[in-house]
Amino acid sequence: MPIPAKSKGRVLVAMSGGVDSSAAAALLVDQGYEVIGVTMQVWDYSSCNIEEGAGTCCSSSDVDDARSVADLLNIPFYVINCEDEFKEKVIDPFVSDYMAGRTPLPCVNCNTYLKFDRLIEKMQELNCDYLATGHYAQIVHDKNGDAAIVTSTDDWKDQTYFLFTLPKDILNKILFPIGHMNKTDVREYSLKKNLVVARKKDSTGICFVGDKGYANFIRDNYPAAPVKTGNLRLYPSGAVLTQHQGIHNFTYGQRKGLGISSEQPLYVVKVDAESGDVWVGEEKYLFTQKMTIENCHWHKNISPEERLCVKVRYAHKGGEATIEHVEGSIYNVYFSEPQRAITPGQAAVVYDGARLIGGGWIR
Amino acid sequence: MLNGPIYFDYNATSPIHPELQEKIVEWLPFWGNPSSVHAHGRQAKKLVREARQSIADALGVSPLELIFTSGGSEGNNTVICGLLFSAQAEERKELITTTIEHPSVTRAMDFAETQGFKVHRIEVNRQGELDFFHFERVLSEKTLLVSMMLANNETGILLPIKKIATLAKARGALMHTDAVQAIGKININLGDLGVDYATFSGHKFYALKGTGAIYARRGQEFFNYIHGGGQERGRRAGTENVLAIASMGYMAHKLQKMPEHYEHMLELRDFFEAQILQKIPDAEITSQKAKRVPNTSSVILPGVHGESLLMSLDIKGFSVSTGSACSSGSSEPSVVLRNMGLTRDEAQSSLRVSMGWMTTREEVESFIEALVSIVDHLRNIKNRGDSRANPS
């Protein structure tokens, strides 16, 4: 990755207290940057029962971990309070998405509005040249200095899916120090550097939800959220199988916890927010070839003839598709092969080979 | 050129006085337990006794009226919570305090409410004036205790404790003052103030952390909060923090030169405030016209977020604060400033600058220069940010 020659420069690094961002900070120090660490406090963990540091990205003991890494690296470290913003931009939309029958993806909003908006501003305030995070993603520059995001060398950990909303014009200010490494290397490097977090469990799940699950999170923290109850219907016959306790308890492709018994496996194939009906059916009904996406962000122009790769969820390996502009920031996506459980509320992220082209939100 | 980070946060804690650093090394061999009768014990006991005498002299009280504690928070809690169990509390079920107290008073008052007491919280406005009308209205024969701070930690304003104590006494109420932020900044004569109780902390006037003192006027009831051995004449159990107590005694002796220190700090603060108001015309000093300790400025810098200011100043090598150090990390701006009637934005844009005996004019000058350039930089970024389109 080309670095301006004059000096290494000053970097603000977002440190969650996890192994990836800790290693990122350590690498930057190694490489001769002037590094400033920052942790965003996003949620008051005293009010939930998350076991400290147990597999989420930002619990309260993680702030202490980030601080101890910063102390070891001998860099300035600050905690900035983002609780209000996090609630407004991440948790509130997360809850309203579920209540409206969608399956939200809060990590993208956290990246959009906190990591790459608030922290970019913080970076400017502190006269930093770059903002760095511990994402598994890479930025490449072509001959003209044009920057693009490409996938991490670690296919398994690649996190570019969560970065599609990044404005293209800030890419030359962003560093992903561990994007060229795989997780094993990151852990080995952290051990070598004596980072206390080297053996910490990977973060999984949604940081603020905890081990009680999202439905309980909503019940405990948003008691006034409007619960839409309705029928559980069999697709395609429409036969009513039972009543359900709210559409927010369901996601496309879900098989467990439907509250019914059936000889053949049944899956949620549609959540109808208007009527409150949740449709279940055989797995074959989960497959579709077309979807509409909205609020799209693009890093380059696309033409309807281009054969691109589209991921419909983080763990999806991606399917070949063409994309056609409808109007505004709305696009239609046509897959070459039917895709399983395309889920409203999730992101559709578009790649040309390893290069991130952009994406949008599934309707 | 100045070396190392420069300290403008004396209200959070103060550096250990340079002379004291040498004395502490001298005292290190006196590690005995002051309660022991043998030679080792006597050496330690001598340090504690001398410290008690020195502090008593500095405050104009008798040594037996002083009880050593772990610091200001313990002192405030001991006095307030302890009195809830006193004989007077059988009859008198009301307490009076202000809306600008340190959390160790505020929370102790909250606790009193859970024990069936009524608490009146008197407002102090942004000019630093206590609402005397309200105070006199609620002060009555039902008042058990009036607890008001002598100097405020965030704005430096001084409350008219002598006048308040006179009024309280006339109604038979007890009077406590949290004097943690006043000692080392103004001359304090407790006899003259007319309070029944006062609280002090060592580390706010150049002594070690982990020690403080309660003044309890002779003859007034005192409730033992920490039970155990007979230390402090049975009023506060626990082996004495000998080194820290000795350090506080040493600094109390230094308070003899208070008038000089006062003039020194006052001159620097007034210079700082005049320069800032000239160079940042829309800045405002909260309660500037009020009676204040000579070392504290609470500056409103409109359009600049205190958190950003703090980080930027730290990176440039200046240690300051946005409010009470105890509440940093919380998302709400200073409760004290909000209670004084500042808007949320004003409170969020407030910077607390507190100086000390060792602050130099050179330090203040370089701080002014840094602050002015950072405010300018942050305002430019904010203006650009406000005009930037919001990402969807």
PDB file of C-alpha atoms in Angstrom, chain B residues 79-180:
ATOM      1  CA  VAL B  79     -20.568  13.753  58.492  1.00  0.00           C
ATOM      2  CA  ILE B  80     -23.808  13.613  56.512  1.00  0.00           C
ATOM      3  CA  CYS B  81     -24.732   9.948  56.879  1.00  0.00           C
ATOM      4  CA  GLY B  82     -23.473   9.823  60.449  1.00  0.00           C
ATOM      5  CA  LEU B  83     -25.733  12.655  61.583  1.00  0.00           C
ATOM      6  CA  LEU B  84     -28.780  10.780  60.305  1.00  0.00           C
ATOM      7  CA  PHE B  85     -28.279   8.534  63.355  1.00  0.00           C
ATOM      8  CA  SER B  86     -27.744  11.362  65.843  1.00  0.00           C
ATOM      9  CA  ALA B  87     -30.050  12.296  68.702  1.00  0.00           C
ATOM     10  CA  GLN B  88     -31.116  15.504  66.912  1.00  0.00           C
ATOM     11  CA  ALA B  89     -32.241  13.426  63.934  1.00  0.00           C
ATOM     12  CA  GLU B  90     -35.100  12.102  66.044  1.00  0.00           C
ATOM     13  CA  GLU B  91     -36.706  15.542  65.890  1.00  0.00           C
ATOM     14  CA  ARG B  92     -35.157  17.139  62.854  1.00  0.00           C
ATOM     15  CA  LYS B  93     -35.881  15.347  59.604  1.00  0.00           C
ATOM     16  CA  GLU B  94     -34.742  17.861  56.994  1.00  0.00           C
ATOM     17  CA  LEU B  95     -31.416  18.584  55.326  1.00  0.00           C
ATOM     18  CA  ILE B  96     -30.391  21.513  53.170  1.00  0.00           C
ATOM     19  CA  THR B  97     -27.712  21.473  50.486  1.00  0.00           C
ATOM     20  CA  THR B  98     -27.071  23.042  47.072  1.00  0.00           C
ATOM     21  CA  THR B  99     -27.356  21.863  43.475  1.00  0.00           C
ATOM     22  CA  ILE B 100     -23.619  22.322  42.846  1.00  0.00           C
ATOM     23  CA  GLU B 101     -22.090  19.990  45.423  1.00  0.00           C
ATOM     24  CA  HIS B 102     -19.523  17.278  44.847  1.00  0.00           C
ATOM     25  CA  PRO B 103     -21.123  13.861  44.181  1.00  0.00           C
ATOM     26  CA  SER B 104     -19.986  12.607  47.607  1.00  0.00           C
ATOM     27  CA  VAL B 105     -22.387  15.148  49.133  1.00  0.00           C
ATOM     28  CA  THR B 106     -25.103  14.817  46.490  1.00  0.00           C
ATOM     29  CA  ARG B 107     -25.192  11.031  46.755  1.00  0.00           C
ATOM     30  CA  ALA B 108     -25.053  11.077  50.540  1.00  0.00           C
ATOM     31  CA  MET B 109     -28.094  13.379  50.427  1.00  0.00           C
ATOM     32  CA  ASP B 110     -29.832  10.939  48.075  1.00  0.00           C
ATOM     33  CA  PHE B 111     -29.133   8.250  50.649  1.00  0.00           C
ATOM     34  CA  ALA B 112     -30.633  10.435  53.389  1.00  0.00           C
ATOM     35  CA  GLU B 113     -33.829  10.616  51.341  1.00  0.00           C
ATOM     36  CA  THR B 114     -34.033   6.842  51.267  1.00  0.00           C
ATOM     37  CA  GLN B 115     -33.852   6.963  55.085  1.00  0.00           C
ATOM     38  CA  GLY B 116     -36.930   9.155  55.332  1.00  0.00           C
ATOM     39  CA  PHE B 117     -35.291  12.584  55.421  1.00  0.00           C
ATOM     40  CA  LYS B 118     -36.428  15.517  53.330  1.00  0.00           C
ATOM     41  CA  VAL B 119     -33.652  17.202  51.374  1.00  0.00           C
ATOM     42  CA  HIS B 120     -33.874  20.790  50.116  1.00  0.00           C
ATOM     43  CA  ARG B 121     -31.477  21.589  47.273  1.00  0.00           C
ATOM     44  CA  ILE B 122     -30.799  25.295  46.911  1.00  0.00           C
ATOM     45  CA  GLU B 123     -29.904  26.597  43.480  1.00  0.00           C
ATOM     46  CA  VAL B 124     -26.865  28.620  42.567  1.00  0.00           C
ATOM     47  CA  ASN B 125     -27.303  30.631  39.361  1.00  0.00           C
ATOM     48  CA  ARG B 126     -24.796  31.220  36.586  1.00  0.00           C
ATOM     49  CA  GLN B 127     -23.614  34.390  38.266  1.00  0.00           C
ATOM     50  CA  GLY B 128     -22.642  32.189  41.199  1.00  0.00           C
ATOM     51  CA  GLU B 129     -25.365  33.510  43.513  1.00  0.00           C
ATOM     52  CA  LEU B 130     -27.060  31.221  45.991  1.00  0.00           C
ATOM     53  CA  ASP B 131     -30.844  31.522  46.148  1.00  0.00           C
ATOM     54  CA  PHE B 132     -30.974  32.941  49.667  1.00  0.00           C
ATOM     55  CA  PHE B 133     -34.708  33.496  49.439  1.00  0.00           C
ATOM     56  CA  HIS B 134     -35.258  29.781  48.962  1.00  0.00           C
ATOM     57  CA  PHE B 135     -32.734  28.916  51.660  1.00  0.00           C
ATOM     58  CA  GLU B 136     -34.352  31.108  54.289  1.00  0.00           C
ATOM     59  CA  ARG B 137     -37.768  29.833  53.345  1.00  0.00           C
ATOM     60  CA  VAL B 138     -36.871  26.179  53.944  1.00  0.00           C
ATOM     61  CA  LEU B 139     -34.533  26.673  56.910  1.00  0.00           C
ATOM     62  CA  SER B 140     -36.497  25.847  60.049  1.00  0.00           C
ATOM     63  CA  GLU B 141     -36.514  24.113  63.410  1.00  0.00           C
ATOM     64  CA  LYS B 142     -36.902  20.908  61.413  1.00  0.00           C
ATOM     65  CA  THR B 143     -33.486  21.367  59.766  1.00  0.00           C
ATOM     66  CA  LEU B 144     -30.941  18.866  61.023  1.00  0.00           C
ATOM     67  CA  LEU B 145     -27.983  19.875  58.863  1.00  0.00           C
ATOM     68  CA  VAL B 146     -27.011  22.431  56.278  1.00  0.00           C
ATOM     69  CA  SER B 147     -24.207  21.148  54.049  1.00  0.00           C
ATOM     70  CA  MET B 148     -22.780  23.526  51.480  1.00  0.00           C
ATOM     71  CA  MET B 149     -19.402  23.616  49.825  1.00  0.00           C
ATOM     72  CA  LEU B 150     -16.974  26.403  50.575  1.00  0.00           C
ATOM     73  CA  ALA B 151     -15.557  26.519  47.035  1.00  0.00           C
ATOM     74  CA  ASN B 152     -17.000  24.922  43.937  1.00  0.00           C
ATOM     75  CA  ASN B 153     -14.704  22.524  42.076  1.00  0.00           C
ATOM     76  CA  GLU B 154     -15.833  23.463  38.563  1.00  0.00           C
ATOM     77  CA  THR B 155     -16.295  27.229  38.620  1.00  0.00           C
ATOM     78  CA  GLY B 156     -14.284  28.168  41.704  1.00  0.00           C
ATOM     79  CA  ILE B 157     -17.134  30.218  43.147  1.00  0.00           C
ATOM     80  CA  LEU B 158     -17.145  30.724  46.910  1.00  0.00           C
ATOM     81  CA  LEU B 159     -20.383  30.327  48.816  1.00  0.00           C
ATOM     82  CA  PRO B 160     -21.019  32.738  51.718  1.00  0.00           C
ATOM     83  CA  ILE B 161     -20.603  30.007  54.319  1.00  0.00           C
ATOM     84  CA  LYS B 162     -20.139  32.366  57.261  1.00  0.00           C
ATOM     85  CA  LYS B 163     -23.491  34.024  56.613  1.00  0.00           C
ATOM     86  CA  ILE B 164     -25.191  30.678  55.972  1.00  0.00           C
ATOM     87  CA  ALA B 165     -23.716  29.220  59.174  1.00  0.00           C
ATOM     88  CA  THR B 166     -25.035  32.150  61.201  1.00  0.00           C
ATOM     89  CA  LEU B 167     -28.532  31.670  59.814  1.00  0.00           C
ATOM     90  CA  ALA B 168     -28.381  27.909  60.352  1.00  0.00           C
ATOM     91  CA  LYS B 169     -27.189  28.292  63.898  1.00  0.00           C
ATOM     92  CA  ALA B 170     -30.025  30.691  64.700  1.00  0.00           C
ATOM     93  CA  ARG B 171     -32.445  27.867  63.895  1.00  0.00           C
ATOM     94  CA  GLY B 172     -30.463  25.303  65.846  1.00  0.00           C
ATOM     95  CA  ALA B 173     -29.338  23.481  62.704  1.00  0.00           C
ATOM     96  CA  LEU B 174     -25.864  21.996  62.317  1.00  0.00           C
ATOM     97  CA  MET B 175     -23.569  23.390  59.638  1.00  0.00           C
ATOM     98  CA  HIS B 176     -21.139  21.414  57.479  1.00  0.00           C
ATOM     99  CA  THR B 177     -18.951  22.685  54.696  1.00  0.00           C
ATOM    100  CA  ASP B 178     -17.054  20.660  52.121  1.00  0.00           C
ATOM    101  CA  ALA B 179     -13.831  22.673  52.060  1.00  0.00           C
ATOM    102  CA  VAL B 180     -11.892  20.278  49.837  1.00  0.00           C
TER     103      VAL B 180
END
